[in-house]
Coordinates of C-alpha atoms and ligand atoms in Angstrom, one line a residue:
M1 CA 0.0 0.0 0.0
T2 CA 1.2 3.4 -0.8
T3 CA -0.3 6.6 0.6
P4 CA -2.2 8.7 -1.9
E5 CA -0.8 12.1 -2.4
P6 CA -2.4 15.2 -3.9
A7 CA -2.4 14.8 -7.7
S8 CA -0.9 18.2 -8.3
S9 CA 2.2 17.7 -6.1
S10 CA 3.2 14.3 -7.4
I11 CA 5.0 15.0 -10.6
R12 CA 5.7 18.6 -10.5
R13 CA 8.8 17.5 -8.7
L14 CA 10.1 15.6 -11.6
G15 CA 9.4 18.3 -14.1
E16 CA 6.1 17.3 -15.6
F17 CA 6.0 20.4 -17.7
D18 CA 9.5 19.9 -19.1
L19 CA 8.6 16.3 -19.8
I20 CA 5.5 17.3 -21.7
A21 CA 7.3 20.0 -23.5
A22 CA 9.9 17.5 -24.7
L23 CA 7.2 15.1 -25.8
R24 CA 5.5 17.9 -27.7
D25 CA 8.7 18.9 -29.5
R26 CA 9.3 15.4 -30.8
T27 CA 5.7 14.8 -31.9
P28 CA 5.1 15.4 -35.6
R29 CA 1.9 17.3 -36.6
S30 CA -0.3 17.0 -39.6
P31 CA -2.8 19.4 -41.2
R32 CA -5.8 17.6 -39.7
V33 CA -4.7 18.5 -36.2
A34 CA -6.0 22.0 -35.6
I35 CA -4.8 22.0 -31.9
G36 CA -2.2 19.4 -30.8
I37 CA -0.3 18.8 -27.5
G38 CA -0.1 21.9 -25.3
D39 CA -3.7 23.1 -24.7
D40 CA -6.5 21.8 -22.5
C41 CA -7.9 19.8 -25.4
A42 CA -6.8 18.8 -28.8
A43 CA -8.9 19.7 -31.8
L44 CA -9.2 17.7 -35.0
A45 CA -10.6 18.7 -38.3
W46 CA -13.1 15.8 -38.7
P47 CA -13.5 14.0 -42.0
D48 CA -17.2 14.4 -42.0
P49 CA -19.5 12.6 -42.8
A50 CA -17.6 9.5 -41.8
E51 CA -18.7 8.1 -38.4
M52 CA -16.1 8.5 -35.6
L53 CA -14.8 5.3 -34.1
I54 CA -13.5 5.4 -30.5
T55 CA -11.6 2.8 -28.6
T56 CA -9.4 2.6 -25.5
D57 CA -7.1 0.0 -24.0
L58 CA -5.2 0.0 -20.7
L59 CA -1.9 -1.9 -20.3
M60 CA -0.6 -2.6 -16.8
E61 CA 2.9 -3.7 -15.9
G62 CA 2.8 -7.1 -14.2
R63 CA -0.4 -8.0 -16.0
H64 CA 0.0 -7.2 -19.7
F65 CA 3.8 -6.9 -19.8
L66 CA 6.9 -7.1 -17.8
L67 CA 9.4 -4.3 -18.0
G68 CA 12.2 -6.8 -17.7
E69 CA 11.0 -8.6 -20.8
A70 CA 9.6 -5.7 -22.8
T71 CA 11.4 -2.3 -23.3
P72 CA 9.3 0.8 -22.7
R73 CA 9.5 1.3 -26.4
R74 CA 7.9 -2.1 -27.1
V75 CA 5.2 -1.3 -24.5
G76 CA 4.5 2.1 -26.2
Y77 CA 4.3 0.4 -29.6
K78 CA 2.0 -2.4 -28.3
C79 CA -0.2 0.1 -26.5
L80 CA -1.0 1.9 -29.7
A81 CA -1.1 -1.3 -31.8
V82 CA -3.7 -3.1 -29.7
N83 CA -6.0 0.0 -30.2
L84 CA -5.2 0.0 -33.9
S85 CA -6.3 -3.6 -34.0
D86 CA -9.7 -2.7 -32.6
I87 CA -10.1 0.0 -35.3
A88 CA -9.0 -2.7 -37.9
A89 CA -11.7 -5.0 -36.6
M90 CA -14.3 -2.4 -37.6
A91 CA -12.6 -1.9 -41.0
G92 CA -11.9 1.7 -39.9
E93 CA -9.0 4.0 -40.5
P94 CA -7.1 5.4 -37.5
V95 CA -6.9 9.2 -37.1
A96 CA -5.6 10.4 -33.7
A97 CA -4.6 9.1 -30.3
V98 CA -4.2 10.4 -26.7
V99 CA -2.1 8.6 -24.1
A100 CA -2.4 8.6 -20.3
T101 CA 0.5 7.3 -18.3
A102 CA 1.2 6.4 -14.7
L103 CA 5.0 6.3 -14.6
P104 CA 7.1 4.6 -11.9
R105 CA 8.6 7.7 -10.3
A106 CA 12.2 6.5 -10.1
R107 CA 12.6 6.0 -13.8
A108 CA 9.8 8.2 -15.0
E109 CA 11.7 10.2 -17.6
R110 CA 13.5 7.3 -19.2
I111 CA 10.3 5.3 -19.4
A112 CA 8.3 8.2 -20.8
A113 CA 10.8 8.7 -23.6
G114 CA 10.8 5.1 -24.5
L115 CA 7.1 4.8 -24.5
H116 CA 6.9 7.9 -26.7
D117 CA 9.4 6.4 -29.1
G118 CA 7.3 3.3 -29.5
M119 CA 4.1 5.2 -29.8
L120 CA 5.6 7.5 -32.5
E121 CA 6.9 4.4 -34.4
A122 CA 3.4 2.9 -34.5
A123 CA 1.8 6.3 -35.1
E124 CA 4.0 7.0 -38.1
E125 CA 3.5 3.5 -39.5
F126 CA -0.3 3.7 -39.4
G127 CA -0.8 7.5 -40.1
V128 CA -2.0 8.4 -36.6
D129 CA -1.5 11.8 -35.0
L130 CA -0.5 11.8 -31.3
V131 CA -2.5 14.8 -30.1
G132 CA -2.5 14.7 -26.3
G133 CA -2.4 12.8 -23.0
D134 CA -1.9 12.9 -19.3
T135 CA 1.4 12.3 -17.5
N136 CA 1.6 11.2 -13.9
A137 CA 4.2 9.6 -11.7
W138 CA 3.8 7.4 -8.6
D139 CA 5.5 4.7 -6.6
G140 CA 3.5 2.0 -8.4
P141 CA 4.1 0.1 -11.6
L142 CA 3.8 1.4 -15.2
V143 CA 0.3 1.8 -16.4
V144 CA -0.4 3.1 -19.9
G145 CA -3.8 3.8 -21.4
V146 CA -4.3 4.8 -25.0
T147 CA -7.5 6.1 -26.5
L148 CA -7.6 6.0 -30.3
I149 CA -10.1 7.8 -32.6
G150 CA -10.7 6.6 -36.1
K151 CA -13.1 7.0 -38.9
A152 CA -15.4 4.4 -40.4
G153 CA -15.0 3.5 -44.1
P154 CA -17.5 4.4 -46.8
R155 CA -19.6 1.3 -46.0
G156 CA -19.7 2.1 -42.3
P157 CA -18.3 0.2 -39.4
V158 CA -18.2 -3.6 -39.6
R159 CA -19.9 -5.1 -36.5
R160 CA -19.5 -8.4 -34.7
S161 CA -23.2 -8.9 -35.1
G162 CA -23.6 -9.3 -38.8
A163 CA -22.8 -13.0 -39.4
R164 CA -25.6 -15.2 -41.0
P165 CA -25.9 -19.0 -41.3
G166 CA -24.1 -20.1 -44.4
D167 CA -21.5 -17.3 -44.2
A168 CA -17.9 -18.6 -44.5
I169 CA -15.4 -17.8 -41.7
F170 CA -11.9 -16.5 -42.5
V171 CA -8.8 -15.5 -40.6
T172 CA -5.9 -13.3 -41.9
G173 CA -3.0 -15.3 -40.7
P174 CA -1.5 -18.2 -38.7
L175 CA -2.5 -18.5 -35.0
G176 CA -1.1 -19.6 -31.7
G177 CA 2.1 -19.3 -29.6
S178 CA 2.2 -15.5 -29.6
L179 CA 3.5 -15.6 -26.1
L180 CA 6.9 -16.5 -27.6
G181 CA 7.3 -12.9 -28.6
R182 CA 4.8 -11.8 -31.2
H183 CA 2.5 -10.6 -28.5
L184 CA 4.8 -7.6 -28.0
S185 CA 4.7 -6.6 -31.6
P186 CA 1.1 -6.9 -32.8
R187 CA 0.6 -6.3 -36.5
P188 CA -2.7 -4.5 -36.7
R189 CA -4.5 -5.5 -39.9
I190 CA -5.8 -2.1 -40.8
R191 CA -5.0 -2.0 -44.5
E192 CA -6.0 -5.7 -44.9
A193 CA -9.4 -5.1 -43.3
I194 CA -10.2 -2.0 -45.4
A195 CA -9.2 -3.8 -48.6
I196 CA -11.1 -7.0 -47.8
H197 CA -14.2 -5.1 -46.9
E198 CA -14.0 -3.0 -50.0
R199 CA -13.5 -6.0 -52.3
C200 CA -15.8 -8.5 -50.5
G201 CA -18.2 -6.8 -48.1
I202 CA -17.5 -8.3 -44.7
T203 CA -20.6 -9.3 -42.7
A204 CA -19.0 -9.6 -39.2
M205 CA -15.5 -9.1 -37.9
I206 CA -13.4 -9.2 -34.7
D207 CA -9.7 -9.0 -33.9
I208 CA -8.2 -12.1 -32.2
S209 CA -7.0 -10.9 -28.8
D210 CA -8.4 -13.6 -26.5
G211 CA -8.0 -16.6 -28.8
L212 CA -9.9 -17.7 -31.9
A213 CA -12.4 -19.9 -30.1
S214 CA -13.4 -17.2 -27.7
D215 CA -13.4 -14.3 -30.2
L216 CA -15.3 -16.2 -32.8
G217 CA -17.7 -17.0 -30.0
H218 CA -18.3 -13.2 -29.6
I219 CA -19.3 -13.1 -33.3
L220 CA -21.7 -16.1 -32.8
T221 CA -23.3 -14.6 -29.7
E222 CA -23.6 -11.1 -31.1
S223 CA -25.0 -12.4 -34.3
G224 CA -28.0 -13.9 -32.5
G225 CA -26.8 -17.1 -30.9
L226 CA -25.3 -18.9 -34.0
G227 CA -22.8 -21.7 -34.2
A228 CA -19.7 -22.5 -36.3
V229 CA -18.4 -25.6 -37.9
L230 CA -14.6 -25.4 -38.4
D231 CA -12.4 -27.5 -40.5
A232 CA -9.5 -28.5 -38.2
A233 CA -7.1 -29.0 -41.1
A234 CA -7.9 -25.5 -42.5
I235 CA -7.0 -23.6 -39.3
P236 CA -3.6 -22.0 -40.0
I237 CA -1.2 -22.9 -37.1
H238 CA 1.7 -20.6 -36.4
P239 CA 5.2 -22.2 -36.1
D240 CA 5.3 -20.7 -32.6
A241 CA 2.2 -22.8 -31.6
E242 CA 4.2 -25.9 -32.6
I243 CA 7.1 -24.8 -30.4
R244 CA 4.8 -24.0 -27.5
S245 CA 3.1 -27.3 -27.7
R246 CA 6.5 -29.1 -27.0
T247 CA 6.6 -27.5 -23.6
T248 CA 2.9 -27.5 -22.7
G249 CA 2.1 -30.9 -24.1
R250 CA -1.1 -29.5 -25.7
L251 CA -1.8 -29.8 -29.3
P252 CA -0.6 -27.0 -31.6
L253 CA -4.3 -26.8 -32.8
D254 CA -5.3 -26.2 -29.2
H255 CA -2.8 -23.3 -29.0
A256 CA -4.1 -21.9 -32.3
L257 CA -7.7 -22.0 -30.9
T258 CA -7.0 -20.6 -27.5
D259 CA -3.8 -18.5 -27.3
G260 CA -4.5 -14.8 -27.1
E261 CA -2.8 -11.8 -28.6
D262 CA -2.5 -13.0 -32.1
F263 CA -4.2 -9.8 -33.4
E264 CA -5.1 -11.4 -36.7
L265 CA -8.7 -10.7 -37.8
C266 CA -11.5 -13.2 -37.9
F267 CA -14.3 -12.3 -40.3
T268 CA -17.3 -13.7 -42.2
L269 CA -18.4 -13.4 -45.8
G270 CA -21.6 -14.3 -47.5
S271 CA -21.6 -16.1 -50.8
P272 CA -20.7 -15.3 -53.6
A273 CA -17.9 -13.2 -52.1
A274 CA -16.6 -16.2 -50.1
E275 CA -16.8 -18.5 -53.1
R276 CA -14.9 -16.1 -55.2
L277 CA -12.1 -16.0 -52.7
V278 CA -12.1 -19.7 -52.0
A279 CA -11.9 -20.4 -55.7
G280 CA -8.4 -19.0 -55.7
R281 CA -7.2 -21.3 -52.9
R282 CA -3.6 -22.6 -53.3
L283 CA -2.8 -26.3 -52.8
D284 CA -1.9 -25.7 -49.1
G285 CA -5.4 -24.1 -48.6
S286 CA -4.2 -20.5 -48.2
I287 CA -5.9 -17.9 -50.3
P288 CA -3.6 -15.3 -51.9
F289 CA -4.5 -11.7 -51.0
D290 CA -2.2 -9.0 -52.3
L291 CA -1.9 -5.6 -50.9
P292 CA 0.4 -2.9 -52.3
I293 CA 3.7 -2.8 -50.3
D294 CA 3.6 -0.1 -47.6
H295 CA 7.1 1.3 -47.2
R296 CA 6.3 2.8 -43.8
S297 CA 5.5 -0.6 -42.4
R298 CA 8.2 -2.9 -41.0
F299 CA 5.7 -5.7 -41.1
E300 CA 4.7 -7.9 -44.0
P301 CA 1.1 -7.4 -44.9
A302 CA -1.0 -10.5 -44.6
R303 CA -0.3 -12.3 -47.9
S304 CA -2.9 -15.0 -47.4
L305 CA -6.4 -15.5 -46.0
H306 CA -7.6 -18.8 -44.7
C307 CA -11.2 -20.0 -45.0
I308 CA -11.6 -22.1 -41.8
G309 CA -15.3 -23.0 -41.7
R310 CA -18.8 -21.8 -41.8
I311 CA -21.5 -20.3 -39.7
V312 CA -24.5 -22.6 -38.8
R313 CA -27.8 -22.1 -37.1
E314 CA -27.1 -24.5 -34.2
P315 CA -25.2 -22.8 -31.4
G316 CA -21.8 -24.2 -30.4
L317 CA -18.4 -24.8 -32.0
I318 CA -17.8 -28.0 -33.9
L319 CA -14.4 -29.0 -35.3
E320 CA -14.5 -31.4 -38.2
G321 CA -11.6 -33.5 -39.2
F322 CA -10.0 -33.5 -35.8
E323 CA -6.9 -35.7 -35.7
G324 CA -7.6 -37.1 -39.1
G325 CA -11.3 -37.6 -39.2
R326 CA -13.5 -37.2 -36.1
A327 CA -15.8 -34.3 -35.4
V328 CA -15.6 -32.9 -31.9
R329 CA -17.3 -30.3 -30.0
W330 CA -15.2 -27.5 -28.6
D331 CA -16.0 -26.0 -25.3
R332 CA -14.2 -24.0 -22.7
R333 CA -12.4 -27.1 -21.4
G334 CA -11.1 -28.1 -24.8
F335 CA -12.0 -30.9 -27.1
D336 CA -14.8 -32.4 -25.1
H337 CA -17.9 -34.3 -25.9
L338 CA -16.4 -36.4 -28.7
L339 CA -18.8 -36.8 -31.6
T340 CA -18.6 -40.1 -33.3
S341 CA -20.3 -39.1 -36.6
S342 CA -21.9 -36.1 -38.1
D343 CA -25.3 -37.7 -37.7
D344 CA -25.5 -37.7 -33.9
R345 CA -24.4 -34.2 -33.4
D346 CA -26.2 -32.7 -30.5
P347 CA -27.4 -29.3 -31.6
T348 CA -27.8 -27.9 -28.1
P349 CA -24.8 -26.0 -26.7
S350 CA -22.8 -27.9 -24.1
Ligands
ADP1 P1 -4.5 19.6 -18.2 O1 -4.0 19.7 -16.7 O2 -5.2 20.8 -18.6 O3 -5.2 18.4 -18.5 P2 -1.8 18.8 -18.7 O4 -0.9 19.6 -18.0 O5 -2.2 17.4 -18.2 O6 -3.1 19.6 -19.1 O7 -1.3 18.5 -20.2 C1 -0.8 19.6 -21.0 C2 -0.8 19.2 -22.4 O8 0.1 18.2 -22.7 C3 -2.1 18.7 -22.9 O9 -2.3 19.2 -24.3 C4 -2.0 17.2 -22.9 O10 -2.9 16.6 -23.8 C5 -0.6 17.0 -23.3 N1 0.1 15.8 -22.7 C6 0.2 15.5 -21.4 N2 0.8 14.3 -21.3 C7 1.1 13.8 -22.5 C8 1.7 12.7 -23.1 N3 2.2 11.7 -22.3 N4 1.7 12.6 -24.4 C9 1.2 13.5 -25.2 N5 0.7 14.6 -24.8 C10 0.6 14.8 -23.4
MG2 MG1 -6.8 21.9 -18.4

């Protein structure tokens, strides 16, 4: 327990205003920022009539990252990137961010500079203006909250709730094992989402932050209590999931379904858009999807999409072709309730 102190006295000592002035100096500005860092509020020229998207995420040392393992720069990058991933999940375009920090007092300035470097890196890469924030120091761990504003595309925001029975389910990349390091460098699929939505008309979408099974579950619930049948062989498994499985003893597929922080997108398409995409499938099952190279980005765009299954009326999650043939029901405990054939499937959720 630490004793609370008056907010105003806490950081004046370490030069809050000098720190903010330094952050302000090193923050680029763009024409859409009418008022940036330095006043009581920021002001943006809004690209009317697009709807405004707003999202926020809080990252806490000890829970979401360890400062021994992640540099402040990585944390800054990740903190903006996880918000970018939420904008991607609505097929939106990011515009501006504000960041609130609670800095560990002893290393406040060094950490603030590192965080800012990482945020600027992500901001530049994805065309975001950093327009304000709040800076505090205390005797506790590092806490960083980023709020990101974006704008919806011309077709409006893509919701979780638009999936329909018969829609095909896709993901933008291989899943599982992000804990081995990828979780610190999420690749928000902003450009991919915009391009896919423009070409195909996405019916529902979510970013995979809690694991495919759980996040797809949100689409199913929000879409009115639907179910999904997944083709076990079609779920793209990241090499990291294979590596993780050697230490955990769990199947790589299990990691692909449940590991969080992949930050790929899971989305649904109606036919004929889905059929058009699937027709171009390569021998390995991946679907080529080309985006122009973005020279600002240090990440490869998603080069392939994967059609992993379909939406059905009966609630629940069924995996077909599990370990070479069986169909199994997936629930929170894993591959439970083995189903012996497709005929005796119990349509009620377990
Ligand atoms: P107020 O007390 O009126 O909220 P502050 O003194 O907290 O203002 O902040 C002064 C200015 O600096 C504001 O424009 C605020 O948005 C900006 N700011 C504060 N901390 C940060 C930060 N970590 N990154 C970017 N801008 C910041
Ligand atoms: Mg004020």
